[in-house]
Coordinates of N, CA and C in Angstrom, one line a residue:
M1 N 18.9 113.3 -110.5 CA 18.0 111.7 -110.6 C 18.2 111.0 -111.7
S2 N 18.5 109.6 -110.9 CA 18.7 108.9 -112.3 C 17.3 108.0 -112.5
F3 N 17.4 107.5 -114.0 CA 16.2 106.9 -114.4 C 17.1 105.6 -114.6
F4 N 16.4 104.5 -114.6 CA 16.5 102.9 -114.7 C 14.8 102.6 -115.6
L5 N 16.1 101.6 -117.1 CA 14.6 101.2 -118.1 C 15.0 100.2 -118.0
P6 N 14.5 98.6 -117.7 CA 15.5 97.7 -117.9 C 14.2 97.5 -119.6
V7 N 15.0 97.3 -120.5 CA 14.4 96.8 -121.4 C 13.9 95.6 -121.5
L8 N 14.5 94.4 -120.6 CA 13.9 93.3 -120.6 C 12.7 93.2 -120.4
M9 N 12.1 94.2 -119.9 CA 10.4 94.8 -119.4 C 9.7 94.9 -120.8
L10 N 10.4 95.3 -121.8 CA 9.8 95.9 -122.8 C 9.9 94.7 -123.9
I11 N 10.8 94.2 -123.6 CA 10.9 92.8 -124.6 C 11.1 91.4 -124.3
C12 N 9.7 92.1 -122.4 CA 9.6 90.6 -121.7 C 9.0 89.4 -123.0
A13 N 8.1 89.5 -123.8 CA 7.2 88.5 -124.6 C 8.3 87.6 -125.1
V14 N 9.0 88.5 -125.6 CA 9.9 87.2 -126.1 C 11.3 86.8 -125.5
V15 N 11.5 87.6 -124.4 CA 12.6 87.0 -123.6 C 11.6 85.7 -122.4
S16 N 9.9 85.3 -122.8 CA 9.8 84.0 -122.2 C 9.2 83.4 -122.8
S17 N 9.1 83.6 -124.5 CA 9.1 82.4 -124.8 C 9.6 81.2 -125.3
P18 N 9.1 80.0 -125.4 CA 10.5 79.4 -125.3 C 11.6 79.1 -125.9
A19 N 10.9 79.5 -127.2 CA 12.0 79.6 -128.1 C 13.6 80.6 -127.6
Y20 N 12.9 81.3 -127.3 CA 14.1 81.8 -125.9 C 14.5 82.1 -124.6
A21 N 14.0 81.3 -124.8 CA 14.0 81.4 -122.0 C 15.7 81.4 -121.9
N22 N 16.0 80.2 -122.5 CA 17.7 80.4 -122.4 C 18.4 81.1 -122.8
K23 N 18.1 82.1 -124.3 CA 19.2 82.2 -125.2 C 19.4 83.5 -124.7
A24 N 18.0 84.5 -124.8 CA 17.9 85.5 -124.7 C 18.9 86.3 -123.0
Q25 N 19.1 87.4 -123.6 CA 19.8 87.5 -121.4 C 19.6 89.5 -121.7
A26 N 19.5 89.6 -120.8 CA 18.8 90.7 -120.4 C 18.9 92.0 -120.9
L27 N 19.0 93.0 -121.4 CA 19.5 94.4 -121.4 C 18.9 95.3 -121.1
E28 N 19.8 96.0 -119.8 CA 19.3 97.2 -119.5 C 19.9 98.3 -120.1
I29 N 19.0 99.1 -120.3 CA 19.3 101.2 -120.3 C 19.0 102.0 -119.0
E30 N 20.2 102.5 -118.4 CA 20.3 103.6 -117.4 C 20.7 104.7 -117.8
A31 N 19.5 105.6 -117.2 CA 20.9 106.8 -118.1 C 20.3 108.1 -116.4
D32 N 21.0 109.5 -116.1 CA 20.4 110.3 -115.4 C 19.5 111.4 -116.2
N33 N 19.4 111.9 -117.1 CA 18.3 112.7 -116.9 C 17.3 112.4 -118.5
S34 N 17.2 111.8 -119.1 CA 15.8 111.1 -119.5 C 16.2 110.0 -120.6
L35 N 14.8 109.1 -120.8 CA 14.9 107.9 -121.5 C 13.4 108.2 -122.2
E36 N 13.2 107.7 -123.4 CA 12.7 108.0 -124.4 C 11.7 106.4 -125.1
W37 N 10.9 106.8 -125.3 CA 10.4 105.5 -126.7 C 9.6 105.9 -127.4
D38 N 10.1 106.0 -128.4 CA 9.4 106.3 -129.8 C 9.4 104.9 -130.5
R39 N 7.5 104.7 -130.6 CA 7.7 103.6 -131.0 C 6.5 103.6 -133.1
N40 N 6.6 105.3 -133.0 CA 7.3 105.3 -134.9 C 8.2 105.0 -135.2
N41 N 9.3 106.0 -134.7 CA 10.5 104.9 -135.1 C 11.5 104.5 -134.2
K42 N 10.4 103.2 -133.7 CA 11.3 102.2 -132.9 C 12.5 102.7 -132.6
T43 N 12.9 102.8 -131.2 CA 13.5 103.6 -130.9 C 13.9 104.1 -129.3
F44 N 14.5 103.3 -129.3 CA 14.5 104.2 -127.3 C 15.3 105.0 -127.0
M45 N 16.0 106.3 -126.9 CA 16.5 107.0 -126.4 C 16.6 107.0 -124.9
A46 N 18.0 107.1 -124.4 CA 19.0 107.1 -123.2 C 19.4 108.5 -123.5
K47 N 19.7 110.1 -122.5 CA 20.4 110.7 -122.7 C 21.1 111.3 -121.4
G48 N 22.3 111.3 -121.1 CA 23.2 112.0 -119.7 C 23.8 111.0 -119.1
N49 N 24.5 110.4 -118.9 CA 25.5 108.9 -118.1 C 25.1 107.7 -118.9
A50 N 24.8 107.9 -120.9 CA 23.5 106.9 -120.8 C 24.8 105.0 -120.7
V51 N 23.7 104.3 -120.2 CA 24.4 103.0 -120.1 C 24.1 101.9 -120.3
A52 N 24.4 101.0 -121.7 CA 23.5 99.9 -121.6 C 23.8 98.7 -121.3
S53 N 24.0 97.5 -120.4 CA 24.5 96.4 -120.1 C 23.9 95.1 -120.6
N54 N 24.7 94.5 -120.8 CA 24.1 93.2 -121.4 C 25.4 92.0 -121.1
G55 N 24.6 91.3 -119.7 CA 26.4 90.2 -119.3 C 27.2 91.1 -118.3
D56 N 28.2 90.8 -119.1 CA 29.7 91.7 -118.8 C 30.0 92.7 -119.1
A57 N 29.1 93.2 -120.0 CA 29.9 94.1 -121.1 C 28.6 95.1 -121.0
R58 N 29.5 96.6 -121.6 CA 28.5 97.3 -121.2 C 28.9 98.7 -122.0
V59 N 27.9 99.3 -122.1 CA 28.2 100.5 -123.3 C 28.2 101.8 -122.4
Y60 N 28.5 102.6 -122.8 CA 28.5 104.1 -122.2 C 28.2 105.0 -123.1
A61 N 27.6 105.9 -122.5 CA 27.8 107.8 -123.8 C 26.7 108.8 -123.0
D62 N 27.3 110.0 -124.2 CA 26.2 110.9 -123.3 C 25.1 110.5 -124.0
A63 N 24.5 109.9 -125.1 CA 23.6 109.3 -125.0 C 23.3 108.0 -126.2
L64 N 22.6 107.4 -126.4 CA 22.3 106.2 -126.6 C 20.7 106.4 -127.0
I65 N 21.0 106.0 -128.3 CA 19.7 105.6 -129.5 C 19.6 104.1 -129.7
A66 N 18.7 103.4 -128.9 CA 18.8 101.7 -129.1 C 17.3 101.1 -130.2
H67 N 18.5 100.8 -131.7 CA 17.1 100.4 -132.6 C 16.6 99.5 -132.7
Y68 N 15.0 98.9 -132.8 CA 14.5 97.7 -132.6 C 13.6 97.4 -134.0
T69 N 12.7 96.7 -133.9 CA 12.1 95.3 -134.4 C 11.5 95.0 -134.2
E70 N 10.1 94.2 -134.7 CA 9.2 93.3 -133.9 C 8.9 92.9 -134.8
N71 N 8.7 91.1 -134.1 CA 8.4 90.7 -135.1 C 7.3 90.7 -134.9
E72 N 6.4 89.1 -135.8 CA 5.0 88.9 -136.4 C 4.0 88.4 -134.6
S73 N 4.9 88.6 -133.6 CA 4.0 88.5 -132.4 C 3.4 89.8 -131.8
G74 N 4.9 91.2 -132.1 CA 4.6 92.3 -131.4 C 5.8 91.6 -130.9
D75 N 6.7 91.3 -130.6 CA 7.8 91.2 -129.5 C 9.2 92.4 -130.4
I76 N 9.6 92.6 -129.6 CA 11.0 93.8 -129.2 C 12.0 93.4 -129.4
I77 N 12.9 93.0 -130.5 CA 14.3 92.3 -130.1 C 15.1 94.1 -131.4
I78 N 15.4 93.6 -129.5 CA 16.9 95.4 -130.1 C 17.5 95.6 -131.6
K79 N 18.4 95.5 -132.5 CA 18.8 95.1 -133.0 C 20.3 95.8 -133.1
K80 N 20.0 97.5 -132.6 CA 22.0 98.0 -132.9 C 21.1 99.2 -131.8
I81 N 22.7 100.0 -131.2 CA 22.7 100.3 -129.9 C 23.5 101.8 -131.1
V82 N 23.1 102.9 -131.0 CA 24.2 104.0 -131.8 C 25.0 104.7 -129.8
A83 N 25.8 105.0 -129.3 CA 26.3 105.6 -128.6 C 26.7 107.2 -129.1
S84 N 26.5 108.4 -128.5 CA 27.0 109.9 -129.2 C 27.9 110.1 -128.4
G85 N 28.8 110.8 -128.3 CA 29.1 111.6 -127.1 C 29.8 110.6 -125.9
N86 N 31.1 110.9 -126.1 CA 32.4 110.0 -125.0 C 31.6 108.1 -124.8
A87 N 31.6 107.7 -126.0 CA 31.1 106.5 -126.4 C 32.3 105.6 -125.6
R88 N 32.0 104.9 -125.0 CA 33.0 103.7 -124.5 C 32.0 102.3 -124.0
T89 N 33.2 101.1 -124.4 CA 32.6 99.6 -124.2 C 33.6 99.4 -123.6
E90 N 32.7 98.5 -122.6 CA 33.9 97.6 -121.7 C 33.1 96.7 -121.3
K91 N 34.7 95.3 -121.6 CA 34.2 93.7 -120.5 C 35.7 93.5 -120.4
S92 N 35.8 93.3 -119.0 CA 36.5 93.1 -118.2 C 37.3 94.2 -117.2
D93 N 38.8 93.6 -118.3 CA 39.4 95.0 -118.1 C 39.3 96.0 -118.9
D94 N 39.6 95.0 -120.2 CA 39.3 95.7 -121.6 C 38.1 97.0 -121.9
V95 N 39.3 98.7 -122.5 CA 37.6 99.3 -122.9 C 38.1 100.0 -124.1
I96 N 36.7 100.4 -125.4 CA 37.4 100.9 -126.1 C 36.3 101.9 -126.5
T97 N 37.2 102.8 -126.2 CA 36.9 104.3 -126.8 C 36.1 105.2 -128.0
A98 N 35.7 105.9 -128.5 CA 35.7 106.2 -130.4 C 34.8 108.0 -130.0
R99 N 34.7 108.5 -131.2 CA 34.0 109.7 -131.3 C 32.3 108.9 -131.5
E100 N 32.5 107.5 -132.9 CA 31.5 107.4 -132.8 C 31.3 105.5 -132.0
M101 N 30.3 105.0 -132.9 CA 30.7 103.9 -131.8 C 29.1 103.2 -132.0
V102 N 28.7 102.1 -132.7 CA 27.7 101.3 -133.3 C 27.6 100.1 -132.2
A103 N 26.7 99.2 -131.8 CA 27.4 98.0 -130.6 C 25.8 97.3 -131.3
F104 N 25.9 96.3 -132.4 CA 24.8 95.2 -132.8 C 24.4 94.4 -132.3
M105 N 23.5 93.5 -132.3 CA 22.9 92.7 -131.3 C 22.7 91.6 -132.2
N106 N 23.0 90.2 -131.2 CA 23.0 89.1 -132.0 C 21.4 88.3 -131.6
A107 N 20.4 87.8 -132.4 CA 19.7 87.2 -132.7 C 19.4 86.4 -130.9
Q108 N 20.6 86.0 -129.9 CA 20.2 85.4 -128.5 C 20.1 87.1 -127.4
N109 N 20.0 88.5 -127.8 CA 20.1 89.8 -127.6 C 21.7 89.4 -127.0
K110 N 22.0 89.1 -127.5 CA 23.5 89.9 -126.5 C 24.3 90.5 -127.7
L111 N 25.0 91.2 -127.0 CA 26.1 92.1 -127.6 C 26.7 91.3 -128.4
D112 N 26.9 91.4 -130.2 CA 27.6 91.0 -131.4 C 28.7 91.7 -131.4
R113 N 28.7 92.8 -131.9 CA 29.8 92.8 -132.4 C 29.7 95.0 -132.3
I114 N 30.8 95.4 -131.9 CA 30.7 97.3 -131.8 C 31.8 97.5 -133.7
E115 N 31.3 98.4 -133.7 CA 31.7 99.2 -134.7 C 32.3 100.4 -134.5
A116 N 33.3 100.9 -134.6 CA 33.7 102.3 -133.5 C 34.8 103.0 -134.6
R117 N 34.5 103.9 -134.9 CA 35.2 105.0 -135.8 C 35.5 106.5 -135.4
K118 N 36.7 107.0 -135.9 CA 37.0 108.4 -135.3 C 37.6 108.6 -133.7
N119 N 39.3 108.7 -133.9 CA 40.0 108.3 -132.6 C 39.9 107.3 -131.7
V120 N 39.6 106.0 -131.8 CA 39.7 104.6 -132.0 C 40.7 104.4 -130.6
K121 N 40.2 104.1 -129.5 CA 41.4 104.0 -128.8 C 40.5 102.5 -128.0
I122 N 42.1 101.2 -127.3 CA 41.7 100.3 -127.4 C 42.5 100.2 -126.0
T123 N 42.4 100.3 -124.9 CA 43.5 100.1 -123.8 C 42.8 97.9 -123.2
T124 N 44.1 97.9 -122.5 CA 43.7 96.2 -122.0 C 45.0 97.1 -120.8
P125 N 44.7 95.8 -120.2 CA 45.7 95.8 -117.7 C 47.1 96.1 -119.2
N126 N 47.6 95.9 -120.1 CA 49.2 95.9 -120.9 C 49.2 96.7 -122.3
E127 N 48.4 97.2 -122.9 CA 48.5 97.2 -124.0 C 47.4 98.6 -124.9
K128 N 48.0 99.2 -125.1 CA 47.4 100.1 -125.8 C 47.3 99.8 -127.6
A129 N 46.0 100.4 -127.9 CA 46.1 100.2 -130.0 C 45.1 102.0 -130.1
T130 N 45.2 102.2 -130.9 CA 44.9 103.6 -131.8 C 44.0 103.6 -133.3
S131 N 43.5 103.9 -133.5 CA 43.5 103.3 -135.4 C 42.3 104.9 -135.8
D132 N 41.7 104.8 -136.7 CA 40.2 105.4 -137.7 C 39.3 104.7 -137.3
K133 N 39.5 103.3 -137.7 CA 38.0 102.4 -137.6 C 38.7 101.6 -137.0
A134 N 37.8 100.7 -136.6 CA 37.9 98.8 -135.9 C 36.1 98.3 -135.7
V135 N 36.8 97.1 -135.7 CA 35.7 96.3 -135.4 C 35.9 95.5 -134.0
Y136 N 34.7 95.5 -133.7 CA 35.6 94.1 -132.1 C 34.5 93.5 -132.0
S137 N 34.5 92.1 -131.6 CA 34.0 91.4 -131.9 C 33.2 90.7 -130.5
F138 N 32.6 91.0 -129.9 CA 32.6 89.9 -128.1 C 32.6 88.1 -128.7
S139 N 32.2 87.5 -129.6 CA 32.5 86.4 -129.7 C 34.1 85.7 -129.6
T140 N 34.7 86.4 -130.4 CA 35.8 86.6 -130.8 C 36.9 86.2 -130.3
E141 N 36.3 88.0 -129.6 CA 37.5 89.3 -128.4 C 38.5 89.3 -129.6
I142 N 38.1 89.6 -130.5 CA 38.9 90.8 -131.4 C 38.7 91.9 -132.1
A143 N 39.3 92.2 -132.4 CA 39.3 93.9 -132.8 C 40.3 93.7 -134.3
S144 N 39.2 94.1 -135.0 CA 39.7 94.7 -137.0 C 40.5 96.1 -136.6
M145 N 41.8 96.5 -136.6 CA 42.0 97.9 -136.1 C 42.2 98.8 -138.1
S146 N 42.0 99.8 -138.0 CA 42.0 100.2 -139.7 C 42.5 102.3 -139.2
G147 N 44.1 102.3 -140.9 CA 43.9 104.0 -140.3 C 44.8 103.6 -139.5
N148 N 45.3 104.7 -139.4 CA 47.0 105.1 -139.0 C 46.4 104.0 -137.6
V149 N 47.5 103.1 -137.7 CA 47.4 101.7 -136.7 C 48.5 101.9 -135.9
K150 N 48.7 102.1 -134.0 CA 49.3 102.8 -133.7 C 49.1 101.4 -132.4
L151 N 50.2 100.7 -132.3 CA 50.3 99.5 -130.9 C 51.2 99.4 -130.1
T152 N 50.7 100.4 -129.1 CA 52.0 100.2 -127.6 C 51.9 99.5 -126.8
R153 N 53.4 98.8 -126.1 CA 53.1 97.8 -125.3 C 54.4 98.7 -124.4
G154 N 53.8 99.4 -123.3 CA 55.7 99.5 -122.4 C 56.5 100.6 -123.5
A155 N 57.8 100.7 -123.7 CA 57.8 101.6 -124.6 C 58.0 101.3 -126.2
N156 N 57.4 100.1 -126.6 CA 57.3 99.3 -128.0 C 56.0 100.1 -128.4
V157 N 55.8 100.4 -129.6 CA 55.8 100.7 -130.6 C 55.7 100.3 -131.7
M158 N 54.1 99.8 -132.5 CA 54.8 99.1 -134.1 C 53.2 99.8 -134.3
L159 N 53.9 100.9 -135.7 CA 53.0 101.7 -136.1 C 52.6 101.2 -138.1
G160 N 51.6 100.8 -138.5 CA 50.9 100.2 -139.9 C 49.3 100.8 -140.3
Q161 N 48.7 100.1 -141.1 CA 47.6 100.9 -141.8 C 46.3 100.1 -140.8
K162 N 47.1 98.5 -141.1 CA 45.9 97.5 -140.3 C 46.3 96.7 -139.2
A163 N 45.5 96.4 -138.3 CA 46.0 94.8 -137.4 C 44.6 94.7 -136.6
E164 N 45.1 93.9 -136.0 CA 44.1 92.1 -135.4 C 44.4 92.3 -134.5
F165 N 44.4 92.3 -133.5 CA 44.7 92.3 -132.5 C 43.2 91.5 -131.7
N166 N 44.0 90.7 -130.6 CA 43.1 89.4 -129.5 C 43.0 90.2 -128.4
L167 N 41.4 90.2 -127.5 CA 42.4 90.3 -126.6 C 42.1 89.7 -125.8
K168 N 41.9 88.7 -126.1 CA 41.4 86.8 -125.3 C 42.4 86.5 -125.4
T169 N 43.7 86.5 -126.9 CA 45.5 86.3 -126.0 C 45.8 87.2 -125.8
N170 N 45.8 88.2 -126.3 CA 47.0 89.4 -126.0 C 47.8 89.5 -127.1
V171 N 47.3 89.0 -127.9 CA 48.2 88.7 -129.8 C 47.7 89.7 -130.2
A172 N 48.7 90.9 -130.7 CA 48.4 91.9 -132.1 C 49.2 90.8 -133.5
R173 N 48.7 91.9 -134.4 CA 49.2 91.6 -135.8 C 49.0 92.0 -136.4
L174 N 50.0 92.9 -136.8 CA 50.2 94.4 -137.6 C 50.2 94.1 -139.2
F175 N 49.4 95.4 -140.3 CA 49.7 94.4 -141.5 C 50.1 96.4 -142.2
S176 N 51.3 95.9 -142.8 CA 51.3 97.2 -143.4 C 50.6 98.0 -144.8

């Protein structure tokens, strides 16, 4: 049985206010097993094949915990989503996987950046990159990678300690 929780319903006051009417974008969270709203800790938890969708970007994991704050009017504003267990982010044909992943939201309720740690893998239709850590910006489509970086395209392999991988232009820069 699949549960569905449109977080937009929970933050409708923010979305419907004139200041946010054209800026905010719906964030939807779904899960196969359970959805929980903890008002004391200001979190939403989704368990079992959990997915957070925001425009053309999605965050998947065995469990997702969305942390929020409330403004003076009591409107709910999602700040970050912690993904644990088989964490994966997809945008178009680009995929980021890691053992630990945190997605941060911006003021317009859109995914802003991903911080991934432990066994990070970034795959595009033509390249694969691995590292210990990565920070991906949705606005620039650039992933800054560090720790045991390996960039692979076909038979070509580059190794280093830091890299900047632009997923929009498919240009990767490796630093020793």
